[in-house]
């Protein structure tokens, strides 16, 4: 769950960073080269070059749009179903574990992370092996970092991930699942804040609007007057602890995401599909090992048999709840990765937004969580904030694509001018 969301949002934010830096510099260089070629050509050559350029532009424009066949639409539908159903069911099963007698926070962490081997088949898809997540500008030609540097990055970020997952697990244990899912929306606000510090991301009016709305949405939930009436059945003190842990986990999520972006930009200096998958797999491996160490070091493992025996739905249901929680997180992960590489990370984020109102509604049906006025207002503000954030990403993505198309056309123009001048 956690690492795949990092992948999705990281690719998008990294892409937007490049659109404002490397693409602009490339655009300037190409214009300079083109102006130099035009300056040294005779009028007749220039006329012939312009004619050739127009032909190339028409040809390239006609090949940009490719038809979408039924197989593509089927894959998009399948990945969307995986993403929405996976994240919703995994959250509900995680709440079910605590609601029916589960007490181990560390076991809740383990099931979030341990399913990562299900992503290994992506390594063996030929069409993805040499795929770059953005453009060729994402690779900076320099001496690659040593193995020790790679290991240090994976271990450091992996340990931060397991700490964050523990906070998430604590929040899910003490909060109604509807409240928990709404507070998690604030991770976008933290992501934007830390990106502005570490990665110089600019605050646009839409981003500021998103930050304000998501912050207010989370703050409103603090004023829930009767948490004990929800499915969590916890004291006011534990409810506040759950709120604090979930907010801290959302902040930690934004922090780890920004650090991951820094690692790709300044340490690895490349962003191929393999590099991104390595980051996910190795971080998940470190985080899983850290969660298992936490499970045994804390002594939680000693009470697992007792919890299984006392689980209200029975021993088999206890095991199946944990197994299917782990599986559904990875089903969601597969859907997220699939949408990223079939369409874009922007589209994957947009689909994730659709899952925001699903969890509170399902929680009201299956766990009888009360959806009072405060939660409704919080949900509306969170959805508004999400939409504002995604729309800004859409505008930036559109702008970067226009830069890329312009640079491609200018590269073709320069190439054709050189050929005409040479002849």
Tab-separated table of C-alpha atoms in Angstrom:
chain	number	residue	atom	x	y	z
A	1	UNK	CA	0.000	0.000	0.000
A	2	UNK	CA	2.412	2.596	1.306
A	3	UNK	CA	5.261	2.139	-1.165
A	4	UNK	CA	3.008	2.061	-4.203
A	5	UNK	CA	1.418	5.358	-3.290
A	6	UNK	CA	4.910	6.762	-2.989
A	7	UNK	CA	5.662	5.499	-6.499
A	8	UNK	CA	2.534	7.072	-7.960
A	9	UNK	CA	2.890	10.500	-6.395
A	10	UNK	CA	6.689	10.587	-6.757
A	11	UNK	CA	6.634	9.979	-10.501
A	12	UNK	CA	4.109	12.760	-10.970
A	13	UNK	CA	5.955	15.319	-8.835
A	14	UNK	CA	9.304	14.429	-10.443
A	15	UNK	CA	7.760	14.837	-13.890
A	16	UNK	CA	6.477	18.309	-13.013
A	17	UNK	CA	9.883	19.335	-11.670
A	18	UNK	CA	11.506	18.385	-14.969
A	19	UNK	CA	8.936	20.291	-16.972
A	20	UNK	CA	10.051	23.540	-15.297
A	21	UNK	CA	13.828	22.972	-15.464
A	22	UNK	CA	15.431	20.582	-17.923
A	23	UNK	CA	12.752	20.926	-20.596
A	24	UNK	CA	13.018	24.720	-20.578
A	25	UNK	CA	16.799	24.611	-20.885
A	26	UNK	CA	16.531	22.065	-23.700
A	27	UNK	CA	13.970	24.326	-25.404
A	28	UNK	CA	16.413	27.261	-25.290
A	29	UNK	CA	19.267	25.192	-26.756
A	30	UNK	CA	17.147	23.941	-29.631
A	31	UNK	CA	15.928	27.448	-30.483
A	32	UNK	CA	19.523	28.708	-30.494
A	33	UNK	CA	20.647	25.930	-32.820
A	34	UNK	CA	17.743	26.508	-35.178
A	35	UNK	CA	18.357	30.255	-35.360
A	36	UNK	CA	22.032	29.612	-36.173
A	37	UNK	CA	21.125	27.259	-39.018
A	38	UNK	CA	18.630	29.720	-40.504
A	39	UNK	CA	21.187	32.513	-40.296
A	40	UNK	CA	23.772	30.743	-42.456
A	41	UNK	CA	21.325	29.501	-45.103
A	42	UNK	CA	20.507	31.187	-48.379
A	43	UNK	CA	16.908	32.310	-49.012
A	44	UNK	CA	16.315	29.404	-51.419
A	45	UNK	CA	17.602	26.859	-48.910
A	46	UNK	CA	15.486	28.411	-46.188
A	47	UNK	CA	12.384	28.134	-48.329
A	48	UNK	CA	13.092	24.470	-49.092
A	49	UNK	CA	13.805	23.832	-45.396
A	50	UNK	CA	10.524	25.413	-44.341
A	51	UNK	CA	8.674	23.255	-46.833
A	52	UNK	CA	10.400	20.141	-45.514
A	53	UNK	CA	9.694	21.193	-41.910
A	54	UNK	CA	5.977	21.643	-42.582
A	55	UNK	CA	5.848	18.168	-44.081
A	56	UNK	CA	7.604	16.676	-41.065
A	57	UNK	CA	5.311	18.476	-38.620
A	58	UNK	CA	2.184	17.247	-40.385
A	59	UNK	CA	3.521	13.722	-40.463
A	60	UNK	CA	4.508	13.738	-36.784
A	61	UNK	CA	1.178	15.200	-35.699
A	62	UNK	CA	-0.707	12.527	-37.588
A	63	UNK	CA	1.143	9.791	-35.713
A	64	UNK	CA	0.850	11.214	-32.202
A	65	UNK	CA	-2.621	9.847	-31.491
A	66	UNK	CA	-2.887	6.084	-31.509
A	67	UNK	CA	-6.190	4.189	-31.379
A	68	UNK	CA	-7.202	2.577	-28.118
A	69	UNK	CA	-8.324	-0.999	-28.675
A	70	UNK	CA	-10.686	-3.064	-26.578
A	71	UNK	CA	-7.786	-4.835	-24.874
A	72	UNK	CA	-6.432	-1.515	-23.604
A	73	UNK	CA	-9.808	-0.441	-22.221
A	74	UNK	CA	-10.216	-3.850	-20.598
A	75	UNK	CA	-6.845	-3.496	-18.859
A	76	UNK	CA	-7.693	0.031	-17.667
A	77	UNK	CA	-11.026	-1.178	-16.273
A	78	UNK	CA	-9.331	-4.106	-14.537
A	79	UNK	CA	-6.583	-1.955	-12.974
A	80	UNK	CA	-9.148	0.617	-11.820
A	81	UNK	CA	-11.201	-2.125	-10.170
A	82	UNK	CA	-8.064	-3.501	-8.520
A	83	UNK	CA	-7.071	-0.092	-7.133
A	84	UNK	CA	-10.488	0.934	-5.800
A	85	UNK	CA	-11.533	-2.443	-4.417
A	86	UNK	CA	-8.089	-3.274	-3.049
A	87	UNK	CA	-7.587	-0.149	-0.959
A	88	UNK	CA	-11.197	-0.122	0.290
A	89	UNK	CA	-11.358	-3.792	1.260
A	90	UNK	CA	-7.875	-3.737	2.832
A	91	UNK	CA	-8.841	-0.842	5.113
A	92	UNK	CA	-12.111	-2.499	6.097
A	93	UNK	CA	-10.382	-5.818	6.836
A	94	UNK	CA	-7.739	-4.004	8.873
A	95	UNK	CA	-10.481	-2.408	10.947
A	96	UNK	CA	-12.267	-5.775	11.227
A	97	UNK	CA	-9.129	-7.326	12.713
A	98	UNK	CA	-9.088	-4.787	15.565
A	99	UNK	CA	-12.860	-4.648	15.933
A	100	UNK	CA	-13.202	-8.406	16.523
A	101	UNK	CA	-10.388	-8.880	19.010
A	102	UNK	CA	-7.048	-8.311	17.263
A	103	UNK	CA	-4.624	-6.316	19.417
A	104	UNK	CA	-1.220	-6.461	17.726
A	105	UNK	CA	-0.195	-3.183	16.095
A	106	UNK	CA	2.984	-4.728	14.720
A	107	UNK	CA	1.062	-7.527	13.044
A	108	UNK	CA	-1.038	-4.819	11.418
A	109	UNK	CA	2.206	-3.335	10.087
A	110	UNK	CA	3.431	-6.680	8.766
A	111	UNK	CA	0.294	-7.323	6.701
A	112	UNK	CA	0.639	-3.877	5.073
A	113	UNK	CA	4.133	-4.691	3.804
A	114	UNK	CA	4.647	-8.423	3.483
A	115	UNK	CA	2.801	-8.851	0.189
A	116	UNK	CA	5.375	-6.972	-1.905
A	117	UNK	CA	6.710	-10.158	-3.660
A	118	UNK	CA	3.475	-10.120	-5.685
A	119	UNK	CA	4.983	-7.190	-7.606
A	120	UNK	CA	8.065	-9.144	-8.725
A	121	UNK	CA	6.472	-10.348	-12.006
A	122	UNK	CA	6.601	-6.745	-13.246
A	123	UNK	CA	10.358	-7.200	-13.620
A	124	UNK	CA	9.782	-9.828	-16.301
A	125	UNK	CA	7.481	-7.805	-18.571
A	126	UNK	CA	9.698	-7.051	-21.626
A	127	UNK	CA	7.900	-3.835	-22.585
A	128	UNK	CA	8.641	-2.308	-19.172
A	129	UNK	CA	12.258	-3.300	-18.607
A	130	UNK	CA	13.792	-0.349	-20.443
A	131	UNK	CA	10.945	2.080	-19.821
A	132	UNK	CA	11.697	5.505	-18.340
A	133	UNK	CA	9.037	7.038	-16.159
A	134	UNK	CA	9.317	10.392	-17.911
A	135	UNK	CA	11.556	11.485	-20.733
A	136	UNK	CA	15.173	10.884	-21.597
A	137	UNK	CA	15.936	14.041	-19.654
A	138	UNK	CA	15.392	12.174	-16.402
A	139	UNK	CA	18.743	10.435	-16.711
A	140	UNK	CA	21.770	12.505	-15.779
A	141	UNK	CA	24.991	11.061	-17.138
A	142	UNK	CA	27.421	10.847	-14.249
A	143	UNK	CA	29.236	8.261	-12.202
A	144	UNK	CA	26.613	5.914	-10.697
A	145	UNK	CA	26.493	5.733	-6.895
A	146	UNK	CA	28.178	2.824	-5.159
A	147	UNK	CA	26.391	-0.213	-3.778
A	148	UNK	CA	26.923	1.135	-0.262
A	149	UNK	CA	25.071	4.343	-1.177
A	150	UNK	CA	22.192	2.331	-2.659
A	151	UNK	CA	21.962	0.175	0.452
A	152	UNK	CA	22.097	3.208	2.741
A	153	UNK	CA	19.211	4.885	0.893
A	154	UNK	CA	17.072	1.740	0.857
A	155	UNK	CA	17.690	1.008	4.544
A	156	UNK	CA	17.118	4.589	5.708
A	157	UNK	CA	13.887	5.034	3.775
A	158	UNK	CA	12.737	1.505	4.603
A	159	UNK	CA	13.047	2.178	8.339
A	160	UNK	CA	11.101	5.416	7.955
A	161	UNK	CA	8.422	3.495	6.090
A	162	UNK	CA	8.027	0.905	8.856
A	163	UNK	CA	7.784	3.680	11.464
A	164	UNK	CA	5.073	5.352	9.412
A	165	UNK	CA	3.178	2.106	8.968
A	166	UNK	CA	3.255	1.589	12.737
A	167	UNK	CA	1.657	5.012	13.217
A	168	UNK	CA	-0.961	4.164	10.607
A	169	UNK	CA	-1.650	0.848	12.340
A	170	UNK	CA	-2.073	2.618	15.688
A	171	UNK	CA	-4.458	5.118	14.140
A	172	UNK	CA	-6.543	2.373	12.536
A	173	UNK	CA	-6.695	0.551	15.868
A	174	UNK	CA	-8.125	3.517	17.775
A	175	UNK	CA	-10.190	5.331	15.135
A	176	UNK	CA	-13.334	4.484	13.197
A	177	UNK	CA	-12.253	3.518	9.697
A	178	UNK	CA	-14.270	6.371	8.197
A	179	UNK	CA	-12.428	8.932	10.338
A	180	UNK	CA	-9.092	7.269	9.641
A	181	UNK	CA	-9.549	7.390	5.856
A	182	UNK	CA	-10.544	11.053	5.920
A	183	UNK	CA	-7.506	12.081	7.985
A	184	UNK	CA	-5.227	10.180	5.593
A	185	UNK	CA	-6.295	12.662	2.917
A	186	UNK	CA	-4.064	15.232	4.640
A	187	UNK	CA	-0.967	13.404	3.374
A	188	UNK	CA	-1.283	15.380	0.125
A	189	UNK	CA	-1.010	18.634	2.078
A	190	UNK	CA	2.112	17.419	3.879
A	191	UNK	CA	3.561	16.185	0.608
A	192	UNK	CA	3.149	19.622	-0.993
A	193	UNK	CA	4.620	21.339	2.085
A	194	UNK	CA	7.745	19.176	2.265
A	195	UNK	CA	8.196	19.303	-1.510
A	196	UNK	CA	8.299	23.082	-1.300
A	197	UNK	CA	11.152	22.805	1.215
A	198	UNK	CA	13.221	19.955	-0.225
A	199	UNK	CA	12.375	20.083	-3.925
A	200	UNK	CA	11.485	23.758	-4.506
A	201	UNK	CA	7.928	23.000	-5.598
A	202	UNK	CA	5.975	26.186	-6.251
A	203	UNK	CA	2.764	26.962	-4.404
A	204	UNK	CA	0.036	27.808	-6.911
A	205	UNK	CA	-3.416	29.095	-5.867
A	206	UNK	CA	-4.893	25.640	-6.466
A	207	UNK	CA	-2.240	23.957	-4.323
A	208	UNK	CA	-2.771	26.488	-1.521
A	209	UNK	CA	-6.516	25.916	-1.784
A	210	UNK	CA	-5.924	22.167	-1.511
A	211	UNK	CA	-3.657	22.574	1.532
A	212	UNK	CA	-6.182	24.741	3.357
A	213	UNK	CA	-9.134	22.466	2.616
A	214	UNK	CA	-7.337	19.252	3.585
A	215	UNK	CA	-6.036	20.842	6.781
A	216	UNK	CA	-9.494	22.064	7.796
A	217	UNK	CA	-10.952	18.652	6.897
A	218	UNK	CA	-8.596	16.921	9.347
A	219	UNK	CA	-8.993	19.548	12.093
A	220	UNK	CA	-12.781	19.193	12.016
A	221	UNK	CA	-12.507	15.532	13.015
A	222	UNK	CA	-10.876	16.556	16.287
A	223	UNK	CA	-14.220	18.009	17.317
A	224	UNK	CA	-16.087	14.695	17.077
A	225	UNK	CA	-18.103	14.791	20.295
A	226	UNK	CA	-18.852	11.114	20.831
A	227	UNK	CA	-16.191	8.781	19.423
A	228	UNK	CA	-17.387	5.910	21.604
A	229	UNK	CA	-20.590	5.700	19.593
A	230	UNK	CA	-18.631	4.548	16.553
A	231	UNK	CA	-17.305	1.101	15.788
A	232	UNK	CA	-13.954	1.758	17.480
A	233	UNK	CA	-15.412	1.573	21.030
A	234	UNK	CA	-12.418	3.386	22.552
A	235	UNK	CA	-12.017	6.075	25.181
A	236	UNK	CA	-11.625	9.741	24.347
A	237	UNK	CA	-7.936	9.512	25.267
A	238	UNK	CA	-7.260	6.670	22.813
A	239	UNK	CA	-9.317	8.450	20.187
A	240	UNK	CA	-7.034	11.501	20.499
A	241	UNK	CA	-3.968	9.220	20.359
A	242	UNK	CA	-5.360	7.696	17.173
A	243	UNK	CA	-5.877	11.155	15.670
A	244	UNK	CA	-2.349	12.257	16.536
A	245	UNK	CA	-0.767	9.047	15.212
A	246	UNK	CA	-2.705	9.205	11.928
A	247	UNK	CA	-1.839	12.875	11.385
A	248	UNK	CA	1.827	12.157	12.187
A	249	UNK	CA	1.746	9.189	9.806
A	250	UNK	CA	0.338	11.399	7.052
A	251	UNK	CA	3.098	13.937	7.717
A	252	UNK	CA	5.675	11.162	7.676
A	253	UNK	CA	4.291	9.924	4.384
A	254	UNK	CA	4.863	13.346	2.815
A	255	UNK	CA	8.348	13.503	4.325
A	256	UNK	CA	9.386	10.078	2.998
A	257	UNK	CA	7.968	10.919	-0.417
A	258	UNK	CA	10.005	14.130	-0.603
A	259	UNK	CA	13.148	12.301	0.526
A	260	UNK	CA	12.533	9.658	-2.140
A	261	UNK	CA	12.337	12.392	-4.761
A	262	UNK	CA	15.615	13.854	-3.488
A	263	UNK	CA	17.223	10.396	-3.697
A	264	UNK	CA	16.240	9.980	-7.354
A	265	UNK	CA	17.244	13.513	-8.299
A	266	UNK	CA	20.526	13.924	-6.429
A	267	UNK	CA	21.758	10.408	-5.591
A	268	UNK	CA	20.616	7.897	-8.215
A	269	UNK	CA	20.254	10.549	-10.954
A	270	UNK	CA	18.086	8.297	-13.090
A	271	UNK	CA	14.492	7.212	-13.089
A	272	UNK	CA	13.983	4.148	-15.245
A	273	UNK	CA	11.256	1.627	-14.543
A	274	UNK	CA	13.828	-0.760	-13.078
A	275	UNK	CA	15.226	1.936	-10.766
A	276	UNK	CA	11.751	2.781	-9.470
A	277	UNK	CA	10.853	-0.881	-8.960
A	278	UNK	CA	14.167	-1.450	-7.156
A	279	UNK	CA	13.272	1.374	-4.804
A	280	UNK	CA	9.876	-0.172	-4.074
A	281	UNK	CA	11.065	-3.764	-3.653
A	282	UNK	CA	14.161	-3.096	-1.552
A	283	UNK	CA	12.463	-0.512	0.664
A	284	UNK	CA	9.572	-2.911	1.175
A	285	UNK	CA	12.016	-5.705	2.019
A	286	UNK	CA	13.773	-3.547	4.626
A	287	UNK	CA	10.443	-2.333	6.013
A	288	UNK	CA	9.064	-5.878	6.230
A	289	UNK	CA	12.149	-7.097	8.073
A	290	UNK	CA	11.884	-4.095	10.389
A	291	UNK	CA	8.218	-4.891	11.070
A	292	UNK	CA	9.060	-8.516	11.877
A	293	UNK	CA	11.816	-7.353	14.250
A	294	UNK	CA	9.311	-5.025	15.895
A	295	UNK	CA	6.782	-7.844	16.205
A	296	UNK	CA	9.208	-10.094	18.066
A	297	UNK	CA	11.118	-7.398	19.993
A	298	UNK	CA	7.909	-5.893	21.380
A	299	UNK	CA	6.653	-9.280	22.545
A	300	UNK	CA	3.458	-8.958	20.478
A	301	UNK	CA	4.067	-12.403	19.009
A	302	UNK	CA	3.502	-14.004	22.411
A	303	UNK	CA	-0.129	-12.964	22.444
A	304	UNK	CA	-0.981	-13.973	18.879
A	305	UNK	CA	-2.222	-17.458	19.808
A	306	UNK	CA	-4.441	-16.032	22.547
A	307	UNK	CA	-5.801	-13.422	20.140
A	308	UNK	CA	-6.538	-16.146	17.624
A	309	UNK	CA	-8.397	-18.229	20.185
A	310	UNK	CA	-10.414	-15.230	21.409
A	311	UNK	CA	-11.136	-13.766	17.978
A	312	UNK	CA	-14.910	-13.325	17.790
A	313	UNK	CA	-15.227	-14.820	14.298
A	314	UNK	CA	-13.072	-17.888	14.997
A	315	UNK	CA	-9.518	-19.040	14.287
A	316	UNK	CA	-9.969	-19.580	10.565
A	317	UNK	CA	-11.481	-16.124	10.155
A	318	UNK	CA	-8.575	-14.650	12.132
A	319	UNK	CA	-6.027	-16.119	9.720
A	320	UNK	CA	-8.058	-15.346	6.612
A	321	UNK	CA	-8.585	-11.737	7.714
A	322	UNK	CA	-4.822	-11.198	7.932
A	323	UNK	CA	-4.059	-13.075	4.716
A	324	UNK	CA	-6.672	-11.248	2.689
A	325	UNK	CA	-5.651	-7.886	4.150
A	326	UNK	CA	-2.113	-8.442	2.838
A	327	UNK	CA	-3.409	-9.679	-0.521
A	328	UNK	CA	-5.796	-6.766	-1.005
A	329	UNK	CA	-3.086	-4.198	-0.318
A	330	UNK	CA	-1.055	-5.753	-3.118
A	331	UNK	CA	-4.104	-5.977	-5.399
A	332	UNK	CA	-4.413	-2.232	-4.908
A	333	UNK	CA	-0.687	-1.886	-5.605
A	334	UNK	CA	-0.952	-3.847	-8.856
A	335	UNK	CA	-3.825	-1.638	-9.964
A	336	UNK	CA	-1.866	1.509	-9.131
A	337	UNK	CA	1.270	0.401	-10.994
A	338	UNK	CA	-0.810	-0.787	-13.948
A	339	UNK	CA	-2.569	2.570	-14.312
A	340	UNK	CA	0.730	4.442	-14.030
A	341	UNK	CA	2.314	2.612	-16.934
A	342	UNK	CA	-0.824	2.188	-19.059
A	343	UNK	CA	-1.923	5.837	-18.737
A	344	UNK	CA	-0.091	8.099	-16.261
A	345	UNK	CA	0.537	8.689	-12.582
A	346	UNK	CA	-1.900	11.610	-12.792
A	347	UNK	CA	-4.694	9.262	-13.868
A	348	UNK	CA	-3.767	6.799	-11.118
A	349	UNK	CA	-3.950	9.566	-8.515
A	350	UNK	CA	-7.302	10.687	-9.896
A	351	UNK	CA	-8.700	7.164	-9.585
A	352	UNK	CA	-7.441	7.017	-5.994
A	353	UNK	CA	-9.493	10.139	-5.307
A	354	UNK	CA	-12.619	8.234	-6.309
A	355	UNK	CA	-11.954	5.830	-3.435
A	356	UNK	CA	-12.150	8.598	-0.834
A	357	UNK	CA	-15.942	8.501	-0.277
A	358	UNK	CA	-16.118	4.718	-0.701
A	359	UNK	CA	-14.535	3.747	2.631
A	360	UNK	CA	-16.726	5.930	4.908
A	361	UNK	CA	-19.876	4.696	3.132
A	362	UNK	CA	-18.829	1.037	3.424
A	363	UNK	CA	-17.819	1.615	7.065
A	364	UNK	CA	-21.313	2.940	7.781
A	365	UNK	CA	-22.813	-0.206	6.221
A	366	UNK	CA	-20.567	-2.910	7.704
A	367	UNK	CA	-19.308	-1.323	10.949
A	368	UNK	CA	-22.234	1.013	11.638
A	369	UNK	CA	-19.929	4.039	11.798
A	370	UNK	CA	-22.037	7.152	12.227
A	371	UNK	CA	-21.688	9.674	9.424
A	372	UNK	CA	-22.643	12.838	11.302
A	373	UNK	CA	-22.614	16.427	10.121
A	374	UNK	CA	-18.939	16.962	10.951
A	375	UNK	CA	-17.842	13.904	8.974
A	376	UNK	CA	-19.973	14.895	5.995
A	377	UNK	CA	-18.437	18.377	5.952
A	378	UNK	CA	-14.971	16.860	6.403
A	379	UNK	CA	-15.577	14.455	3.511
A	380	UNK	CA	-16.776	17.234	1.199
A	381	UNK	CA	-13.774	19.415	2.042
A	382	UNK	CA	-11.390	16.487	1.569
A	383	UNK	CA	-12.855	15.646	-1.841
A	384	UNK	CA	-12.701	19.317	-2.820
A	385	UNK	CA	-9.073	19.475	-1.711
A	386	UNK	CA	-8.231	16.300	-3.625
A	387	UNK	CA	-9.881	17.581	-6.795
A	388	UNK	CA	-8.083	20.926	-6.490
A	389	UNK	CA	-4.741	19.144	-6.072
A	390	UNK	CA	-5.297	16.756	-8.987
A	391	UNK	CA	-6.524	19.573	-11.267
A	392	UNK	CA	-3.312	21.498	-10.605
A	393	UNK	CA	-1.337	18.373	-11.494
A	394	UNK	CA	-3.396	18.087	-14.679
A	395	UNK	CA	-2.586	21.680	-15.662
A	396	UNK	CA	1.121	21.161	-14.955
A	397	UNK	CA	1.126	17.866	-16.809
A	398	UNK	CA	-0.553	19.482	-19.815
A	399	UNK	CA	2.014	22.278	-19.769
A	400	UNK	CA	4.922	19.819	-19.646
A	401	UNK	CA	3.492	17.828	-22.570
A	402	UNK	CA	3.230	21.008	-24.622
A	403	UNK	CA	6.910	21.687	-23.835
A	404	UNK	CA	7.834	18.180	-24.940
A	405	UNK	CA	5.859	18.443	-28.193
A	406	UNK	CA	7.431	21.827	-28.950
A	407	UNK	CA	10.927	20.495	-28.270
A	408	UNK	CA	10.298	17.442	-30.444
A	409	UNK	CA	9.113	19.626	-33.318
A	410	UNK	CA	12.100	21.931	-32.975
A	411	UNK	CA	14.449	18.950	-32.910
A	412	UNK	CA	12.888	17.726	-36.162
A	413	UNK	CA	13.192	21.201	-37.654
A	414	UNK	CA	16.872	21.453	-36.748
A	415	UNK	CA	17.586	17.990	-38.145
A	416	UNK	CA	15.874	18.773	-41.433
A	417	UNK	CA	17.701	22.122	-41.706
A	418	UNK	CA	21.027	20.382	-41.228
A	419	UNK	CA	20.194	17.849	-43.934
A	420	UNK	CA	19.166	20.572	-46.409
A	421	UNK	CA	22.227	22.682	-45.599
A	422	UNK	CA	24.495	19.682	-45.986
A	423	UNK	CA	23.084	18.806	-49.402
